[in-house]
mmCIF file of C-alpha atoms in Angstrom:
data_model
loop_
_atom_site.group_PDB
_atom_site.id
_atom_site.type_symbol
_atom_site.label_atom_id
_atom_site.label_comp_id
_atom_site.label_asym_id
_atom_site.label_seq_id
_atom_site.Cartn_x
_atom_site.Cartn_y
_atom_site.Cartn_z
ATOM 1 C CA MET A 53 -11.299 23.775 -12.478
ATOM 2 C CA ILE A 54 -8.561 24.261 -15.080
ATOM 3 C CA ILE A 55 -4.854 23.873 -14.277
ATOM 4 C CA LYS A 56 -2.962 25.742 -16.972
ATOM 5 C CA ASN A 57 0.566 25.643 -18.354
ATOM 6 C CA GLY A 58 2.147 23.299 -15.815
ATOM 7 C CA THR A 59 4.825 20.739 -16.593
ATOM 8 C CA ILE A 60 3.048 17.414 -16.193
ATOM 9 C CA HIS A 61 4.775 14.271 -14.922
ATOM 10 C CA ASN A 62 1.945 11.809 -15.434
ATOM 11 C CA ALA A 63 3.791 8.685 -14.123
ATOM 12 C CA VAL A 64 2.896 6.820 -17.326
ATOM 13 C CA VAL A 65 5.417 8.207 -19.810
ATOM 14 C CA GLU A 66 8.871 9.297 -18.703
ATOM 15 C CA GLU A 67 8.997 12.522 -20.702
ATOM 16 C CA ALA A 68 7.309 15.469 -18.952
ATOM 17 C CA PHE A 69 5.188 17.828 -21.045
ATOM 18 C CA VAL A 70 3.477 21.198 -20.702
ATOM 19 C CA SER A 71 -0.288 21.046 -20.923
ATOM 20 C CA ASP A 72 -3.589 22.023 -19.316
ATOM 21 C CA ILE A 73 -5.747 19.792 -17.132
ATOM 22 C CA LYS A 74 -9.517 20.105 -16.886
ATOM 23 C CA ILE A 75 -11.238 18.794 -13.755
ATOM 24 C CA GLU A 76 -14.956 18.072 -13.551
ATOM 25 C CA ASN A 77 -16.913 16.308 -10.813
ATOM 26 C CA GLY A 78 -13.749 15.254 -9.048
ATOM 27 C CA LYS A 79 -12.288 13.546 -12.136
ATOM 28 C CA ILE A 80 -9.680 14.435 -14.746
ATOM 29 C CA ALA A 81 -11.893 15.349 -17.691
ATOM 30 C CA ALA A 82 -9.296 16.436 -20.264
ATOM 31 C CA ILE A 83 -5.572 16.971 -20.828
ATOM 32 C CA ALA A 84 -4.681 19.188 -23.767
ATOM 33 C CA GLN A 85 -2.310 21.880 -24.963
ATOM 34 C CA SER A 86 -4.833 24.651 -24.444
ATOM 35 C CA ILE A 87 -8.165 24.351 -22.658
ATOM 36 C CA GLU A 88 -10.316 27.459 -22.495
ATOM 37 C CA ALA A 89 -11.912 28.052 -19.126
ATOM 38 C CA LYS A 90 -15.611 28.730 -18.837
ATOM 39 C CA GLU A 91 -16.794 31.791 -16.944
ATOM 40 C CA ASP A 92 -17.570 29.880 -13.739
ATOM 41 C CA GLU A 93 -14.468 27.676 -13.732
ATOM 42 C CA GLU A 94 -11.589 28.232 -11.329
ATOM 43 C CA VAL A 95 -8.223 28.613 -13.048
ATOM 44 C CA ILE A 96 -4.876 27.704 -11.495
ATOM 45 C CA ASP A 97 -1.907 29.166 -13.324
ATOM 46 C CA ALA A 98 0.834 26.541 -12.986
ATOM 47 C CA SER A 99 3.324 28.253 -15.294
ATOM 48 C CA GLY A 100 6.842 27.295 -14.225
ATOM 49 C CA LYS A 101 5.480 24.686 -11.815
ATOM 50 C CA GLU A 102 5.688 20.885 -11.797
ATOM 51 C CA ILE A 103 2.539 18.743 -11.708
ATOM 52 C CA TYR A 104 2.474 15.187 -10.381
ATOM 53 C CA PRO A 105 -0.163 12.627 -9.509
ATOM 54 C CA GLY A 106 -0.926 12.486 -5.804
ATOM 55 C CA PHE A 107 1.576 10.156 -4.163
ATOM 56 C CA VAL A 108 0.449 6.705 -3.044
ATOM 57 C CA GLU A 109 1.652 4.711 -0.035
ATOM 58 C CA ALA A 110 1.289 0.975 -0.741
ATOM 59 C CA HIS A 111 1.711 -0.285 2.841
ATOM 60 C CA CYS A 112 1.249 1.454 6.166
ATOM 61 C CA HIS A 113 -0.745 1.434 9.401
ATOM 62 C CA VAL A 114 -1.813 5.080 9.542
ATOM 63 C CA GLY A 115 -5.049 5.615 11.439
ATOM 64 C CA LEU A 116 -4.576 2.338 13.316
ATOM 65 C CA ALA A 117 -1.137 2.450 14.915
ATOM 66 C CA ARG A 118 -0.307 4.495 17.983
ATOM 67 C CA ARG A 119 -0.272 8.221 17.313
ATOM 68 C CA ALA A 120 2.404 10.654 18.404
ATOM 69 C CA GLY A 121 2.424 11.337 22.139
ATOM 70 C CA GLN A 122 -0.231 8.737 22.910
ATOM 71 C CA GLY A 123 -0.011 5.455 24.736
ATOM 72 C CA ARG A 124 -0.988 1.864 24.114
ATOM 73 C CA GLY A 125 -4.685 2.632 24.358
ATOM 74 C CA ASN A 126 -4.549 4.275 20.935
ATOM 75 C CA ALA A 127 -2.833 1.341 19.186
ATOM 76 C CA ASP A 128 -5.304 -0.683 17.111
ATOM 77 C CA HIS A 129 -3.108 -2.283 14.469
ATOM 78 C CA ASN A 130 -2.081 -5.512 16.239
ATOM 79 C CA GLU A 131 -4.371 -8.061 17.882
ATOM 80 C CA SER A 132 -2.428 -9.891 20.596
ATOM 81 C CA ASN A 133 -5.150 -12.294 21.736
ATOM 82 C CA ASP A 134 -5.070 -14.577 18.685
ATOM 83 C CA VAL A 135 -2.388 -15.362 16.126
ATOM 84 C CA VAL A 136 -4.932 -16.001 13.330
ATOM 85 C CA THR A 137 -7.367 -13.115 12.745
ATOM 86 C CA PRO A 138 -8.499 -12.968 9.103
ATOM 87 C CA HIS A 139 -11.894 -11.650 10.211
ATOM 88 C CA LEU A 140 -10.456 -8.297 11.328
ATOM 89 C CA ARG A 141 -11.082 -5.364 8.984
ATOM 90 C CA ALA A 142 -9.008 -2.186 8.999
ATOM 91 C CA ILE A 143 -12.059 -0.042 8.301
ATOM 92 C CA ASP A 144 -13.402 -0.830 11.785
ATOM 93 C CA GLY A 145 -10.386 0.644 13.564
ATOM 94 C CA ILE A 146 -9.140 3.554 11.437
ATOM 95 C CA ASP A 147 -9.247 6.990 13.049
ATOM 96 C CA PRO A 148 -9.422 9.689 10.321
ATOM 97 C CA MET A 149 -8.497 12.273 12.973
ATOM 98 C CA ASP A 150 -4.994 10.802 13.199
ATOM 99 C CA GLU A 151 -2.789 13.825 12.560
ATOM 100 C CA ASN A 152 -0.590 11.705 10.296
ATOM 101 C CA PHE A 153 -3.273 11.909 7.608
ATOM 102 C CA ALA A 154 -3.008 15.710 7.594
ATOM 103 C CA LYS A 155 0.800 15.633 7.500
ATOM 104 C CA ALA A 156 0.664 13.161 4.647
ATOM 105 C CA ARG A 157 -1.791 15.001 2.425
ATOM 106 C CA LEU A 158 -0.029 18.345 2.806
ATOM 107 C CA ALA A 159 3.155 16.591 1.657
ATOM 108 C CA GLY A 160 1.351 15.304 -1.437
ATOM 109 C CA ILE A 161 0.425 11.792 -0.289
ATOM 110 C CA THR A 162 -3.213 11.526 -1.319
ATOM 111 C CA THR A 163 -3.852 7.764 -1.111
ATOM 112 C CA VAL A 164 -2.737 5.140 1.401
ATOM 113 C CA CYS A 165 -3.159 1.396 1.723
ATOM 114 C CA THR A 166 -3.438 0.865 5.467
ATOM 115 C CA GLY A 167 -4.253 -2.050 7.710
ATOM 116 C CA PRO A 168 -3.198 -4.473 10.460
ATOM 117 C CA GLY A 169 0.365 -4.921 11.628
ATOM 118 C CA SER A 170 2.593 -7.980 11.609
ATOM 119 C CA LEU A 171 1.931 -9.603 14.991
ATOM 120 C CA ASN A 172 -0.345 -12.248 13.479
ATOM 121 C CA ALA A 173 0.190 -15.084 10.994
ATOM 122 C CA ILE A 174 -3.018 -13.899 9.339
ATOM 123 C CA GLY A 175 -3.888 -10.383 10.422
ATOM 124 C CA GLY A 176 -6.982 -9.130 8.576
ATOM 125 C CA THR A 177 -7.766 -6.937 5.606
ATOM 126 C CA PHE A 178 -6.224 -3.682 4.391
ATOM 127 C CA VAL A 179 -8.136 -0.798 2.813
ATOM 128 C CA ALA A 180 -7.133 1.752 0.180
ATOM 129 C CA MET A 181 -8.313 5.241 1.090
ATOM 130 C CA LYS A 182 -7.805 8.940 0.522
ATOM 131 C CA THR A 183 -5.959 10.974 3.147
ATOM 132 C CA TYR A 184 -8.646 13.668 3.414
ATOM 133 C CA GLY A 185 -11.928 13.369 5.283
ATOM 134 C CA ILE A 186 -13.541 12.882 8.674
ATOM 135 C CA CYS A 187 -15.541 9.698 8.005
ATOM 136 C CA VAL A 188 -13.555 6.645 6.968
ATOM 137 C CA ASP A 189 -16.486 5.226 4.979
ATOM 138 C CA LYS A 190 -16.384 8.281 2.701
ATOM 139 C CA MET A 191 -12.584 8.191 2.359
ATOM 140 C CA ILE A 192 -12.417 4.596 1.146
ATOM 141 C CA ILE A 193 -11.440 3.956 -2.469
ATOM 142 C CA LYS A 194 -11.698 0.194 -2.104
ATOM 143 C CA ASN A 195 -12.330 -1.893 0.981
ATOM 144 C CA ASP A 196 -10.674 -5.244 1.739
ATOM 145 C CA VAL A 197 -7.971 -4.889 -0.920
ATOM 146 C CA ALA A 198 -5.631 -7.515 0.577
ATOM 147 C CA MET A 199 -5.331 -9.997 3.447
ATOM 148 C CA LYS A 200 -2.336 -9.360 5.680
ATOM 149 C CA CYS A 201 -0.122 -12.273 6.624
ATOM 150 C CA ALA A 202 3.292 -12.189 8.254
ATOM 151 C CA PHE A 203 6.502 -14.139 8.720
ATOM 152 C CA GLY A 204 9.544 -13.666 10.926
ATOM 153 C CA GLU A 205 10.514 -12.000 14.162
ATOM 154 C CA ASN A 206 7.432 -9.918 14.927
ATOM 155 C CA ILE A 207 5.256 -13.005 15.271
ATOM 156 C CA LYS A 208 7.940 -15.059 17.012
ATOM 157 C CA PHE A 209 8.433 -12.480 19.723
ATOM 158 C CA GLY A 210 4.920 -11.042 19.700
ATOM 159 C CA HIS A 211 3.256 -14.302 20.657
ATOM 160 C CA GLY A 212 6.358 -16.166 21.789
ATOM 161 C CA SER A 213 6.000 -19.595 23.304
ATOM 162 C CA LYS A 214 2.204 -19.257 23.346
ATOM 163 C CA SER A 215 1.817 -20.309 19.726
ATOM 164 C CA THR A 216 4.517 -19.319 17.219
ATOM 165 C CA ALA A 217 7.992 -19.686 18.696
ATOM 166 C CA THR A 218 9.675 -20.694 15.415
ATOM 167 C CA ARG A 219 9.432 -19.913 11.731
ATOM 168 C CA MET A 220 8.344 -23.509 11.144
ATOM 169 C CA THR A 221 5.392 -23.023 13.469
ATOM 170 C CA ILE A 222 4.357 -19.790 11.756
ATOM 171 C CA ALA A 223 4.250 -21.570 8.401
ATOM 172 C CA ALA A 224 2.382 -24.535 9.916
ATOM 173 C CA VAL A 225 -0.237 -22.267 11.516
ATOM 174 C CA MET A 226 -0.743 -20.552 8.167
ATOM 175 C CA ARG A 227 -1.070 -23.826 6.278
ATOM 176 C CA ASP A 228 -3.584 -25.056 8.847
ATOM 177 C CA ILE A 229 -5.990 -22.132 8.461
ATOM 178 C CA LEU A 230 -5.590 -22.031 4.663
ATOM 179 C CA SER A 231 -6.314 -25.766 4.432
ATOM 180 C CA LYS A 232 -9.462 -25.305 6.504
ATOM 181 C CA ALA A 233 -10.498 -22.368 4.341
ATOM 182 C CA LYS A 234 -9.957 -24.429 1.194
ATOM 183 C CA ARG A 235 -12.191 -27.251 2.490
ATOM 184 C CA TYR A 236 -14.793 -24.698 3.608
ATOM 185 C CA MET A 237 -14.827 -23.181 0.116
ATOM 186 C CA GLU A 238 -15.064 -26.582 -1.557
ATOM 187 C CA LYS A 239 -18.096 -27.511 0.564
ATOM 188 C CA ILE A 240 -19.825 -24.241 -0.331
ATOM 189 C CA ASP A 241 -19.065 -24.755 -4.015
ATOM 190 C CA ALA A 242 -20.289 -28.350 -3.889
ATOM 191 C CA ALA A 243 -23.601 -27.184 -2.394
ATOM 192 C CA ASN A 244 -24.257 -25.392 -5.690
ATOM 193 C CA GLY A 245 -26.298 -22.646 -4.059
ATOM 194 C CA ASP A 246 -28.283 -24.894 -1.702
ATOM 195 C CA LYS A 247 -27.629 -23.156 1.611
ATOM 196 C CA SER A 248 -28.993 -26.110 3.565
ATOM 197 C CA LYS A 249 -25.857 -27.995 2.469
ATOM 198 C CA TYR A 250 -23.423 -25.226 3.451
ATOM 199 C CA PRO A 251 -20.910 -25.978 6.211
ATOM 200 C CA PRO A 252 -21.529 -24.321 9.605
ATOM 201 C CA TYR A 253 -20.715 -20.611 9.401
ATOM 202 C CA ASP A 254 -17.160 -19.754 10.486
ATOM 203 C CA ILE A 255 -16.265 -16.061 10.415
ATOM 204 C CA LYS A 256 -12.530 -16.718 9.993
ATOM 205 C CA LEU A 257 -12.962 -19.129 7.111
ATOM 206 C CA GLU A 258 -15.637 -16.939 5.529
ATOM 207 C CA SER A 259 -13.235 -13.990 5.642
ATOM 208 C CA LEU A 260 -10.614 -16.034 3.794
ATOM 209 C CA LEU A 261 -12.892 -16.901 0.860
ATOM 210 C CA PRO A 262 -11.816 -13.858 -1.237
ATOM 211 C CA VAL A 263 -8.206 -15.002 -0.775
ATOM 212 C CA MET A 264 -8.964 -18.613 -1.692
ATOM 213 C CA ARG A 265 -10.915 -17.451 -4.764
ATOM 214 C CA ARG A 266 -7.963 -15.230 -5.824
ATOM 215 C CA GLN A 267 -10.099 -12.100 -5.564
ATOM 216 C CA ILE A 268 -7.564 -10.427 -3.266
ATOM 217 C CA PRO A 269 -3.915 -11.262 -2.519
ATOM 218 C CA LEU A 270 -2.167 -12.299 0.621
ATOM 219 C CA LYS A 271 -0.114 -9.273 1.636
ATOM 220 C CA ALA A 272 2.972 -10.967 3.066
ATOM 221 C CA HIS A 273 5.177 -9.203 5.608
ATOM 222 C CA ALA A 274 8.626 -10.709 4.946
ATOM 223 C CA HIS A 275 12.039 -9.116 5.472
ATOM 224 C CA GLN A 276 14.472 -12.026 5.464
ATOM 225 C CA ALA A 277 15.204 -14.042 2.313
ATOM 226 C CA ASN A 278 14.029 -17.345 3.813
ATOM 227 C CA ASP A 279 10.742 -15.726 4.904
ATOM 228 C CA ILE A 280 10.236 -14.301 1.419
ATOM 229 C CA PHE A 281 10.689 -17.763 -0.095
ATOM 230 C CA THR A 282 8.332 -19.309 2.469
ATOM 231 C CA ALA A 283 5.645 -16.786 1.551
ATOM 232 C CA ILE A 284 6.091 -17.644 -2.137
ATOM 233 C CA ARG A 285 6.084 -21.377 -1.365
ATOM 234 C CA ILE A 286 2.820 -21.246 0.587
ATOM 235 C CA ALA A 287 1.113 -19.056 -2.027
ATOM 236 C CA LYS A 288 2.056 -21.586 -4.709
ATOM 237 C CA GLU A 289 0.848 -24.529 -2.614
ATOM 238 C CA PHE A 290 -2.634 -23.006 -2.328
ATOM 239 C CA ASP A 291 -2.640 -21.232 -5.713
ATOM 240 C CA LEU A 292 -3.098 -17.814 -4.120
ATOM 241 C CA LYS A 293 -2.330 -14.292 -5.268
ATOM 242 C CA LEU A 294 0.540 -12.723 -3.326
ATOM 243 C CA THR A 295 2.259 -9.397 -2.803
ATOM 244 C CA LEU A 296 5.535 -9.067 -0.925
ATOM 245 C CA GLU A 297 5.880 -6.404 1.752
ATOM 246 C CA HIS A 298 9.202 -4.965 3.044
ATOM 247 C CA VAL A 299 11.509 -7.320 1.032
ATOM 248 C CA THR A 300 14.558 -6.141 3.000
ATOM 249 C CA ASP A 301 16.802 -8.887 1.619
ATOM 250 C CA GLY A 302 15.494 -8.319 -1.908
ATOM 251 C CA HIS A 303 18.801 -7.082 -3.316
ATOM 252 C CA LEU A 304 20.426 -10.369 -2.244
ATOM 253 C CA ILE A 305 17.954 -12.537 -4.185
ATOM 254 C CA VAL A 306 17.205 -10.305 -7.166
ATOM 255 C CA ASP A 307 17.471 -13.000 -9.815
ATOM 256 C CA GLU A 308 15.022 -15.259 -7.992
ATOM 257 C CA LEU A 309 12.515 -12.475 -7.359
ATOM 258 C CA ALA A 310 12.694 -11.194 -10.932
ATOM 259 C CA GLN A 311 11.292 -14.541 -12.097
ATOM 260 C CA THR A 312 8.184 -14.337 -9.903
ATOM 261 C CA GLY A 313 6.383 -11.329 -11.417
ATOM 262 C CA LEU A 314 5.176 -10.415 -7.934
ATOM 263 C CA TYR A 315 4.484 -6.884 -6.749
ATOM 264 C CA MET A 316 6.976 -5.807 -4.080
ATOM 265 C CA ALA A 317 6.688 -2.972 -1.571
ATOM 266 C CA VAL A 318 10.164 -2.092 -0.282
ATOM 267 C CA GLY A 319 10.776 -0.407 3.058
ATOM 268 C CA PRO A 320 10.791 1.098 5.593
ATOM 269 C CA THR A 321 14.446 1.935 5.011
ATOM 270 C CA LEU A 322 14.758 5.314 6.757
ATOM 271 C CA THR A 323 15.249 3.585 10.129
ATOM 272 C CA ASN A 324 17.853 1.707 12.116
ATOM 273 C CA ALA A 325 18.248 -2.044 11.649
ATOM 274 C CA GLU A 326 16.859 -2.740 15.094
ATOM 275 C CA LYS A 327 16.111 -6.425 14.383
ATOM 276 C CA ILE A 328 18.325 -9.247 13.146
ATOM 277 C CA GLU A 329 16.159 -9.710 10.063
ATOM 278 C CA LEU A 330 16.885 -6.086 9.082
ATOM 279 C CA ARG A 331 20.668 -6.460 9.147
ATOM 280 C CA ASN A 332 20.869 -6.251 5.336
ATOM 281 C CA LYS A 333 18.700 -3.147 5.036
ATOM 282 C CA SER A 334 19.924 -1.022 2.128
ATOM 283 C CA TRP A 335 18.783 1.892 -0.034
ATOM 284 C CA GLN A 336 20.091 -0.116 -2.988
ATOM 285 C CA THR A 337 17.214 -2.607 -2.699
ATOM 286 C CA PRO A 338 14.499 -0.691 -4.634
ATOM 287 C CA GLY A 339 16.846 0.085 -7.516
ATOM 288 C CA ALA A 340 18.361 -3.390 -7.656
ATOM 289 C CA LEU A 341 14.885 -4.889 -7.949
ATOM 290 C CA SER A 342 13.465 -2.352 -10.413
ATOM 291 C CA ASN A 343 16.590 -2.484 -12.593
ATOM 292 C CA ALA A 344 16.006 -6.244 -12.834
ATOM 293 C CA GLY A 345 12.470 -5.672 -14.097
ATOM 294 C CA CYS A 346 10.600 -6.168 -10.821
ATOM 295 C CA HIS A 347 7.421 -4.256 -9.979
ATOM 296 C CA VAL A 348 8.544 -2.062 -7.065
ATOM 297 C CA SER A 349 6.812 0.320 -4.697
ATOM 298 C CA ILE A 350 8.577 2.299 -1.979
ATOM 299 C CA ILE A 351 6.889 2.501 1.428
ATOM 300 C CA THR A 352 7.228 4.255 4.766
ATOM 301 C CA ASP A 353 5.313 1.638 6.774
ATOM 302 C CA SER A 354 3.957 4.646 8.711
ATOM 303 C CA PRO A 355 4.172 5.278 11.592
ATOM 304 C CA VAL A 356 7.557 3.519 11.413
ATOM 305 C CA ILE A 357 8.534 6.406 9.135
ATOM 306 C CA SER A 358 6.349 9.491 8.960
ATOM 307 C CA LEU A 359 4.215 9.360 5.801
ATOM 308 C CA ASP A 360 5.278 12.835 4.708
ATOM 309 C CA ASN A 361 8.787 11.417 4.144
ATOM 310 C CA LEU A 362 7.637 9.139 1.301
ATOM 311 C CA PRO A 363 9.192 11.340 -1.467
ATOM 312 C CA ILE A 364 12.422 11.565 0.549
ATOM 313 C CA CYS A 365 12.566 7.768 0.738
ATOM 314 C CA ALA A 366 12.282 7.691 -3.052
ATOM 315 C CA ALA A 367 15.061 10.283 -3.253
ATOM 316 C CA TYR A 368 17.409 8.100 -1.185
ATOM 317 C CA ALA A 369 16.635 5.186 -3.488
ATOM 318 C CA ILE A 370 17.586 7.355 -6.482
ATOM 319 C CA LYS A 371 20.840 8.312 -4.788
ATOM 320 C CA ALA A 372 21.581 4.597 -4.352
ATOM 321 C CA GLY A 373 21.030 3.764 -8.019
ATOM 322 C CA MET A 374 17.295 3.672 -8.752
ATOM 323 C CA LYS A 375 16.254 5.380 -11.971
ATOM 324 C CA PRO A 376 14.329 8.613 -11.200
ATOM 325 C CA PHE A 377 11.301 7.611 -13.289
ATOM 326 C CA ASP A 378 11.197 4.201 -11.580
ATOM 327 C CA ALA A 379 11.266 5.983 -8.235
ATOM 328 C CA LEU A 380 8.374 8.226 -9.278
ATOM 329 C CA GLN A 381 6.372 5.213 -10.363
ATOM 330 C CA ALA A 382 7.268 3.494 -7.084
ATOM 331 C CA ILE A 383 5.241 6.089 -5.158
ATOM 332 C CA THR A 384 2.507 6.628 -7.747
ATOM 333 C CA ILE A 385 1.241 4.131 -10.328
ATOM 334 C CA ASN A 386 3.160 1.083 -9.044
ATOM 335 C CA ALA A 387 1.921 1.719 -5.519
ATOM 336 C CA ALA A 388 -1.627 2.107 -6.831
ATOM 337 C CA GLU A 389 -1.330 -1.173 -8.726
ATOM 338 C CA HIS A 390 0.087 -2.852 -5.634
ATOM 339 C CA ALA A 391 -2.959 -1.668 -3.668
ATOM 340 C CA GLY A 392 -5.399 -2.680 -6.403
ATOM 341 C CA VAL A 393 -6.694 0.830 -7.115
ATOM 342 C CA ALA A 394 -4.789 1.894 -10.237
ATOM 343 C CA ASP A 395 -8.082 2.354 -12.069
ATOM 344 C CA ARG A 396 -8.714 5.361 -9.812
ATOM 345 C CA VAL A 397 -5.366 6.833 -8.721
ATOM 346 C CA GLY A 398 -1.613 6.782 -9.306
ATOM 347 C CA SER A 399 -1.298 8.669 -12.594
ATOM 348 C CA ILE A 400 -2.572 11.748 -14.387
ATOM 349 C CA GLU A 401 -4.913 10.288 -16.993
ATOM 350 C CA VAL A 402 -8.362 11.200 -18.263
ATOM 351 C CA GLY A 403 -11.065 9.478 -16.242
ATOM 352 C CA LYS A 404 -9.047 9.037 -13.076
ATOM 353 C CA ASP A 405 -9.660 10.800 -9.775
ATOM 354 C CA ALA A 406 -8.382 14.370 -9.779
ATOM 355 C CA ASP A 407 -5.683 13.746 -7.164
ATOM 356 C CA ILE A 408 -2.956 16.134 -8.248
ATOM 357 C CA ILE A 409 -0.092 18.007 -6.612
ATOM 358 C CA ILE A 410 1.687 21.116 -7.841
ATOM 359 C CA THR A 411 5.259 21.743 -6.708
ATOM 360 C CA ASP A 412 7.897 24.411 -7.194
ATOM 361 C CA GLY A 413 10.488 21.838 -8.216
ATOM 362 C CA ASN A 414 11.527 18.204 -8.167
ATOM 363 C CA PRO A 415 9.796 16.482 -5.210
ATOM 364 C CA PHE A 416 12.873 14.335 -4.694
ATOM 365 C CA GLU A 417 14.866 17.412 -3.675
ATOM 366 C CA VAL A 418 14.608 18.414 -0.046
ATOM 367 C CA PHE A 419 14.015 22.127 -0.668
ATOM 368 C CA THR A 420 11.060 21.546 -3.002
ATOM 369 C CA ASN A 421 7.674 22.684 -1.691
ATOM 370 C CA VAL A 422 4.309 21.118 -2.397
ATOM 371 C CA GLU A 423 2.337 24.275 -3.134
ATOM 372 C CA THR A 424 -1.087 22.871 -4.057
ATOM 373 C CA VAL A 425 -2.752 19.575 -3.164
ATOM 374 C CA ILE A 426 -5.931 18.544 -4.967
ATOM 375 C CA ILE A 427 -7.922 15.492 -3.839
ATOM 376 C CA ASP A 428 -11.047 14.480 -5.744
ATOM 377 C CA GLY A 429 -10.961 17.851 -7.485
ATOM 378 C CA ASN A 430 -10.885 19.860 -4.239
ATOM 379 C CA ILE A 431 -7.980 22.046 -3.156
ATOM 380 C CA ILE A 432 -6.818 20.900 0.276
ATOM 381 C CA THR A 433 -5.568 23.630 2.576
ATOM 382 C CA GLU A 434 -5.209 21.838 5.906
#
């Protein structure tokens, strides 16, 4: 396939440019001023159109959370029987038939990072996946990209007096399991490959080994400033990689966060502040953080906000002071980096997956239409 004469916004350089894109075997094979099509190649004339990388959602629960019009029986994103569940894997619960995938891809969202909710201190692993397909195993870009953990009201009220009635208890529960995982890892390392000296198998501790070895980050649900600092404190104590999710109070602690170098996924903001810890929710947060040099993604937290509204969320952030190019990166390359899959998606570059959208205007304007969606080099029509 050749896409010709479109104005390319590649999410890497701010200046858009007119060029052709050649797609082969599901990858971007070339980007040049003029690429001649072979006789058997499909040609898309994108003259007068805008071309963007497929949008990326860095944090959601699509395919796991309750779908529209369906009851509790379809909700698979929160495990209420145990507050510590690192052994849960999103891939085992995702339903590709969730209609939110179709809504998302037709709106230009081609990749999502989806996984467990925030009812548990440690919740299990997220996956990064495409939004098109019928078999989750074939949609996956990268499995087990991050280990969900959570702080604040959802855990306090989700488990209540059973186990985590205060923020202090949540932190203590987290330190307890991480300490056990650290000792488990040290015993395995000390065995030097002699499995007869390994500690007794523990599925929870085994599941935490990639976190303890800094192979994947803790993905920390934290809205309130004190919860954000607790997440950072615990990650430092155990020398763990960390990403911050939601960061509702981020604009109030910009200077502190700018010193961390952490990836931050901001949102969902297109909702009411229905909890105390959301009282400072503001569209100014993404821009305040990015203007201070922070690495920012914008998220819907779907199904909290419908995934197809991701570009609109970026538009509101622009209205509140975020630079337009920063907002584009917040739903493309930054989100891909946040999810650990920027080698495959998030920008229009040679060698990356051919996940491309063609629009009739600026996607941050409400009247703009996504006219063509391409995922892995295939035009998606439904």
